[in-house]
């Protein structure tokens, strides 16, 4: 397994060769929350994989053949088959690979995980708009985020057996986690003030070995954010 | 037990009782494309189901206990479990009920179907503007148009009955001089189809002046 901390490939780079048999490749970016979903599932299921980081501020031409939308994550297997969209990738990995199933077997329990994810769906665009947006909008976005997090907590209370996680870290937990990791760096933790169960869930998640292996501290995120907002081509490699 | 073609329940109606064993209930509306998805899956898999149509302009108070925002479709089983979001409901039905599997077995083929669905959802998202490319007609509108012109002929214009934006787009397109200039009369098109399905080679010239007598 390689590549998690490798320099990203940008315009003018040579396209990588085919993926070796027995391995699966993920095109990623060290700070992308969507890509982090795929990396966490790969880790949680112990799937042999290689990582190629893409310079999203200066994309290689060959990358558009992997995903015309030019987004990460993208999965590529040794047959050259490509899968894009983080949730689709994570579901595919859970179905195609043996070992610990991250989605429950029971159809209703599985549907519950998906309904939780539905309730979470406004959080990523809100966090992105906070991060990219103007200071004048911050107040309104914080308000929106508080609302969405309250709704999420209600959905999780209804559909989750137990917030304490433990052995029971499941797909929905991993799919939501990367944005919660961003909250601290963006100083948005106070939006969780009225959602004590979510706070408890976060604390429990931070004990999970897979989550721990992907933790990035707030200072590193700040460095990334600064470069991102300056549109620097060095953004994706911050800290290397 | 109620079927697809039943009056909708509105404000002031009594909440329905529990769902009987062996049956699944769908809260629906006869013209809603999203609940139509779930009804297609129920039918395709031969699942015993009952339909309760909801008056979406005058929702029953009890319906908000089935869905927090009163949306459809919602599935309810005899254990009182509720599932909403059309795609989640359809996947749930395919997972739970045996018989004809609608999603492919192969995980990669399943992923491909989901990627295609993502693309389709993006098209649906564009319904909120006058033209697909912005505020004036452009390439994308012309690239989509031929299939929509044919909806009426195929007897499919009901497809857009619940999508007012798409209906508006269609009527706006019909005002475009280019679209008008090339619009095929419905009866001519029907005549073509009729002959085409009979494998008649004259189909392609249907509606043209009669050939000179040989």
PDB file of N, CA, C and O in Angstrom, chain A residues 195-230:
ATOM      1  N   UNK A 195     -26.540  19.886  20.393  1.00  0.00           N
ATOM      2  CA  UNK A 195     -26.682  18.488  19.952  1.00  0.00           C
ATOM      3  C   UNK A 195     -25.695  17.631  20.740  1.00  0.00           C
ATOM      4  O   UNK A 195     -24.668  17.186  20.218  1.00  0.00           O
ATOM      5  N   UNK A 196     -26.035  17.395  22.019  1.00  0.00           N
ATOM      6  CA  UNK A 196     -25.125  16.642  22.890  1.00  0.00           C
ATOM      7  C   UNK A 196     -24.853  15.227  22.409  1.00  0.00           C
ATOM      8  O   UNK A 196     -23.748  14.696  22.575  1.00  0.00           O
ATOM      9  N   UNK A 197     -25.875  14.614  21.763  1.00  0.00           N
ATOM     10  CA  UNK A 197     -25.665  13.237  21.306  1.00  0.00           C
ATOM     11  C   UNK A 197     -24.642  13.201  20.186  1.00  0.00           C
ATOM     12  O   UNK A 197     -23.797  12.298  20.130  1.00  0.00           O
ATOM     13  N   UNK A 198     -24.692  14.202  19.310  1.00  0.00           N
ATOM     14  CA  UNK A 198     -23.714  14.260  18.227  1.00  0.00           C
ATOM     15  C   UNK A 198     -22.320  14.440  18.793  1.00  0.00           C
ATOM     16  O   UNK A 198     -21.361  13.853  18.301  1.00  0.00           O
ATOM     17  N   UNK A 199     -22.221  15.271  19.830  1.00  0.00           N
ATOM     18  CA  UNK A 199     -20.900  15.487  20.459  1.00  0.00           C
ATOM     19  C   UNK A 199     -20.388  14.167  21.009  1.00  0.00           C
ATOM     20  O   UNK A 199     -19.206  13.834  20.876  1.00  0.00           O
ATOM     21  N   UNK A 200     -21.282  13.395  21.649  1.00  0.00           N
ATOM     22  CA  UNK A 200     -20.908  12.100  22.213  1.00  0.00           C
ATOM     23  C   UNK A 200     -20.482  11.138  21.111  1.00  0.00           C
ATOM     24  O   UNK A 200     -19.509  10.382  21.254  1.00  0.00           O
ATOM     25  N   UNK A 201     -21.203  11.195  19.982  1.00  0.00           N
ATOM     26  CA  UNK A 201     -20.860  10.350  18.830  1.00  0.00           C
ATOM     27  C   UNK A 201     -19.476  10.703  18.321  1.00  0.00           C
ATOM     28  O   UNK A 201     -18.658   9.827  18.041  1.00  0.00           O
ATOM     29  N   UNK A 202     -19.189  12.021  18.236  1.00  0.00           N
ATOM     30  CA  UNK A 202     -17.877  12.459  17.762  1.00  0.00           C
ATOM     31  C   UNK A 202     -16.768  11.925  18.662  1.00  0.00           C
ATOM     32  O   UNK A 202     -15.741  11.441  18.184  1.00  0.00           O
ATOM     33  N   UNK A 203     -17.000  12.012  19.978  1.00  0.00           N
ATOM     34  CA  UNK A 203     -15.987  11.540  20.925  1.00  0.00           C
ATOM     35  C   UNK A 203     -15.754  10.044  20.747  1.00  0.00           C
ATOM     36  O   UNK A 203     -14.611   9.566  20.757  1.00  0.00           O
ATOM     37  N   UNK A 204     -16.842   9.301  20.535  1.00  0.00           N
ATOM     38  CA  UNK A 204     -16.711   7.853  20.353  1.00  0.00           C
ATOM     39  C   UNK A 204     -15.993   7.537  19.044  1.00  0.00           C
ATOM     40  O   UNK A 204     -15.134   6.644  18.990  1.00  0.00           O
ATOM     41  N   UNK A 205     -16.310   8.291  17.992  1.00  0.00           N
ATOM     42  CA  UNK A 205     -15.663   8.053  16.695  1.00  0.00           C
ATOM     43  C   UNK A 205     -14.165   8.291  16.790  1.00  0.00           C
ATOM     44  O   UNK A 205     -13.388   7.582  16.153  1.00  0.00           O
ATOM     45  N   UNK A 206     -13.768   9.280  17.606  1.00  0.00           N
ATOM     46  CA  UNK A 206     -12.344   9.606  17.701  1.00  0.00           C
ATOM     47  C   UNK A 206     -11.539   8.530  18.398  1.00  0.00           C
ATOM     48  O   UNK A 206     -10.326   8.646  18.536  1.00  0.00           O
ATOM     49  N   UNK A 207     -12.213   7.450  18.838  1.00  0.00           N
ATOM     50  CA  UNK A 207     -11.486   6.320  19.428  1.00  0.00           C
ATOM     51  C   UNK A 207     -11.347   5.196  18.401  1.00  0.00           C
ATOM     52  O   UNK A 207     -10.663   4.209  18.622  1.00  0.00           O
ATOM     53  N   UNK A 208     -12.044   5.333  17.271  1.00  0.00           N
ATOM     54  CA  UNK A 208     -11.997   4.278  16.263  1.00  0.00           C
ATOM     55  C   UNK A 208     -10.640   4.295  15.547  1.00  0.00           C
ATOM     56  O   UNK A 208     -10.186   5.354  15.101  1.00  0.00           O
ATOM     57  N   UNK A 209      -9.980   3.152  15.432  1.00  0.00           N
ATOM     58  CA  UNK A 209      -8.643   3.122  14.811  1.00  0.00           C
ATOM     59  C   UNK A 209      -8.608   3.669  13.377  1.00  0.00           C
ATOM     60  O   UNK A 209      -7.642   4.348  13.002  1.00  0.00           O
ATOM     61  N   UNK A 210      -9.648   3.409  12.607  1.00  0.00           N
ATOM     62  CA  UNK A 210      -9.667   3.917  11.236  1.00  0.00           C
ATOM     63  C   UNK A 210      -9.752   5.438  11.219  1.00  0.00           C
ATOM     64  O   UNK A 210      -9.038   6.108  10.468  1.00  0.00           O
ATOM     65  N   UNK A 211     -10.603   5.977  12.081  1.00  0.00           N
ATOM     66  CA  UNK A 211     -10.728   7.437  12.172  1.00  0.00           C
ATOM     67  C   UNK A 211      -9.392   8.033  12.616  1.00  0.00           C
ATOM     68  O   UNK A 211      -8.903   9.003  12.043  1.00  0.00           O
ATOM     69  N   UNK A 212      -8.786   7.405  13.641  1.00  0.00           N
ATOM     70  CA  UNK A 212      -7.515   7.908  14.163  1.00  0.00           C
ATOM     71  C   UNK A 212      -6.446   7.947  13.079  1.00  0.00           C
ATOM     72  O   UNK A 212      -5.643   8.876  13.029  1.00  0.00           O
ATOM     73  N   UNK A 213      -6.433   6.933  12.225  1.00  0.00           N
ATOM     74  CA  UNK A 213      -5.370   6.892  11.221  1.00  0.00           C
ATOM     75  C   UNK A 213      -5.539   7.980  10.162  1.00  0.00           C
ATOM     76  O   UNK A 213      -4.632   8.217   9.382  1.00  0.00           O
ATOM     77  N   UNK A 214      -6.687   8.650  10.134  1.00  0.00           N
ATOM     78  CA  UNK A 214      -6.895   9.700   9.140  1.00  0.00           C
ATOM     79  C   UNK A 214      -7.036  11.089   9.735  1.00  0.00           C
ATOM     80  O   UNK A 214      -7.363  12.030   9.039  1.00  0.00           O
ATOM     81  N   UNK A 215      -6.793  11.167  11.041  1.00  0.00           N
ATOM     82  CA  UNK A 215      -6.960  12.466  11.697  1.00  0.00           C
ATOM     83  C   UNK A 215      -5.929  13.463  11.197  1.00  0.00           C
ATOM     84  O   UNK A 215      -4.753  13.148  11.058  1.00  0.00           O
ATOM     85  N   UNK A 216      -6.406  14.663  10.926  1.00  0.00           N
ATOM     86  CA  UNK A 216      -5.519  15.759  10.535  1.00  0.00           C
ATOM     87  C   UNK A 216      -5.772  16.861  11.554  1.00  0.00           C
ATOM     88  O   UNK A 216      -6.933  17.165  11.847  1.00  0.00           O
ATOM     89  N   UNK A 217      -4.701  17.453  12.083  1.00  0.00           N
ATOM     90  CA  UNK A 217      -4.950  18.452  13.121  1.00  0.00           C
ATOM     91  C   UNK A 217      -5.366  19.797  12.523  1.00  0.00           C
ATOM     92  O   UNK A 217      -5.151  20.078  11.343  1.00  0.00           O
ATOM     93  N   UNK A 218      -5.966  20.623  13.366  1.00  0.00           N
ATOM     94  CA  UNK A 218      -6.542  21.897  12.931  1.00  0.00           C
ATOM     95  C   UNK A 218      -5.498  22.790  12.264  1.00  0.00           C
ATOM     96  O   UNK A 218      -5.775  23.461  11.272  1.00  0.00           O
ATOM     97  N   UNK A 219      -4.265  22.758  12.809  1.00  0.00           N
ATOM     98  CA  UNK A 219      -3.216  23.629  12.271  1.00  0.00           C
ATOM     99  C   UNK A 219      -2.907  23.277  10.813  1.00  0.00           C
ATOM    100  O   UNK A 219      -2.761  24.159   9.962  1.00  0.00           O
ATOM    101  N   UNK A 220      -2.842  21.970  10.545  1.00  0.00           N
ATOM    102  CA  UNK A 220      -2.560  21.545   9.171  1.00  0.00           C
ATOM    103  C   UNK A 220      -3.711  21.951   8.257  1.00  0.00           C
ATOM    104  O   UNK A 220      -3.499  22.424   7.134  1.00  0.00           O
ATOM    105  N   UNK A 221      -4.944  21.790   8.750  1.00  0.00           N
ATOM    106  CA  UNK A 221      -6.100  22.215   7.957  1.00  0.00           C
ATOM    107  C   UNK A 221      -6.005  23.707   7.654  1.00  0.00           C
ATOM    108  O   UNK A 221      -6.268  24.139   6.534  1.00  0.00           O
ATOM    109  N   UNK A 222      -5.606  24.510   8.639  1.00  0.00           N
ATOM    110  CA  UNK A 222      -5.501  25.958   8.429  1.00  0.00           C
ATOM    111  C   UNK A 222      -4.529  26.280   7.307  1.00  0.00           C
ATOM    112  O   UNK A 222      -4.789  27.148   6.472  1.00  0.00           O
ATOM    113  N   UNK A 223      -3.400  25.559   7.309  1.00  0.00           N
ATOM    114  CA  UNK A 223      -2.418  25.774   6.244  1.00  0.00           C
ATOM    115  C   UNK A 223      -3.025  25.467   4.885  1.00  0.00           C
ATOM    116  O   UNK A 223      -2.881  26.220   3.916  1.00  0.00           O
ATOM    117  N   UNK A 224      -3.765  24.357   4.824  1.00  0.00           N
ATOM    118  CA  UNK A 224      -4.435  23.970   3.577  1.00  0.00           C
ATOM    119  C   UNK A 224      -5.459  25.017   3.164  1.00  0.00           C
ATOM    120  O   UNK A 224      -5.467  25.474   2.012  1.00  0.00           O
ATOM    121  N   UNK A 225      -6.310  25.452   4.103  1.00  0.00           N
ATOM    122  CA  UNK A 225      -7.359  26.431   3.801  1.00  0.00           C
ATOM    123  C   UNK A 225      -6.766  27.715   3.218  1.00  0.00           C
ATOM    124  O   UNK A 225      -7.277  28.262   2.245  1.00  0.00           O
ATOM    125  N   UNK A 226      -5.667  28.185   3.869  1.00  0.00           N
ATOM    126  CA  UNK A 226      -5.059  29.438   3.407  1.00  0.00           C
ATOM    127  C   UNK A 226      -4.601  29.337   1.967  1.00  0.00           C
ATOM    128  O   UNK A 226      -4.868  30.221   1.158  1.00  0.00           O
ATOM    129  N   UNK A 227      -3.914  28.244   1.659  1.00  0.00           N
ATOM    130  CA  UNK A 227      -3.423  28.067   0.293  1.00  0.00           C
ATOM    131  C   UNK A 227      -4.590  27.915  -0.680  1.00  0.00           C
ATOM    132  O   UNK A 227      -4.571  28.439  -1.786  1.00  0.00           O
ATOM    133  N   UNK A 228      -5.624  27.176  -0.238  1.00  0.00           N
ATOM    134  CA  UNK A 228      -6.786  26.950  -1.100  1.00  0.00           C
ATOM    135  C   UNK A 228      -7.433  28.261  -1.504  1.00  0.00           C
ATOM    136  O   UNK A 228      -7.738  28.482  -2.677  1.00  0.00           O
ATOM    137  N   UNK A 229      -7.617  29.134  -0.501  1.00  0.00           N
ATOM    138  CA  UNK A 229      -8.295  30.399  -0.766  1.00  0.00           C
ATOM    139  C   UNK A 229      -7.443  31.332  -1.635  1.00  0.00           C
ATOM    140  O   UNK A 229      -7.964  32.249  -2.250  1.00  0.00           O
ATOM    141  N   UNK A 230      -6.120  31.062  -1.664  1.00  0.00           N
ATOM    142  CA  UNK A 230      -5.249  31.848  -2.545  1.00  0.00           C
ATOM    143  C   UNK A 230      -5.126  31.187  -3.909  1.00  0.00           C
ATOM    144  O   UNK A 230      -4.379  31.678  -4.762  1.00  0.00           O
TER     145      UNK A 230
END
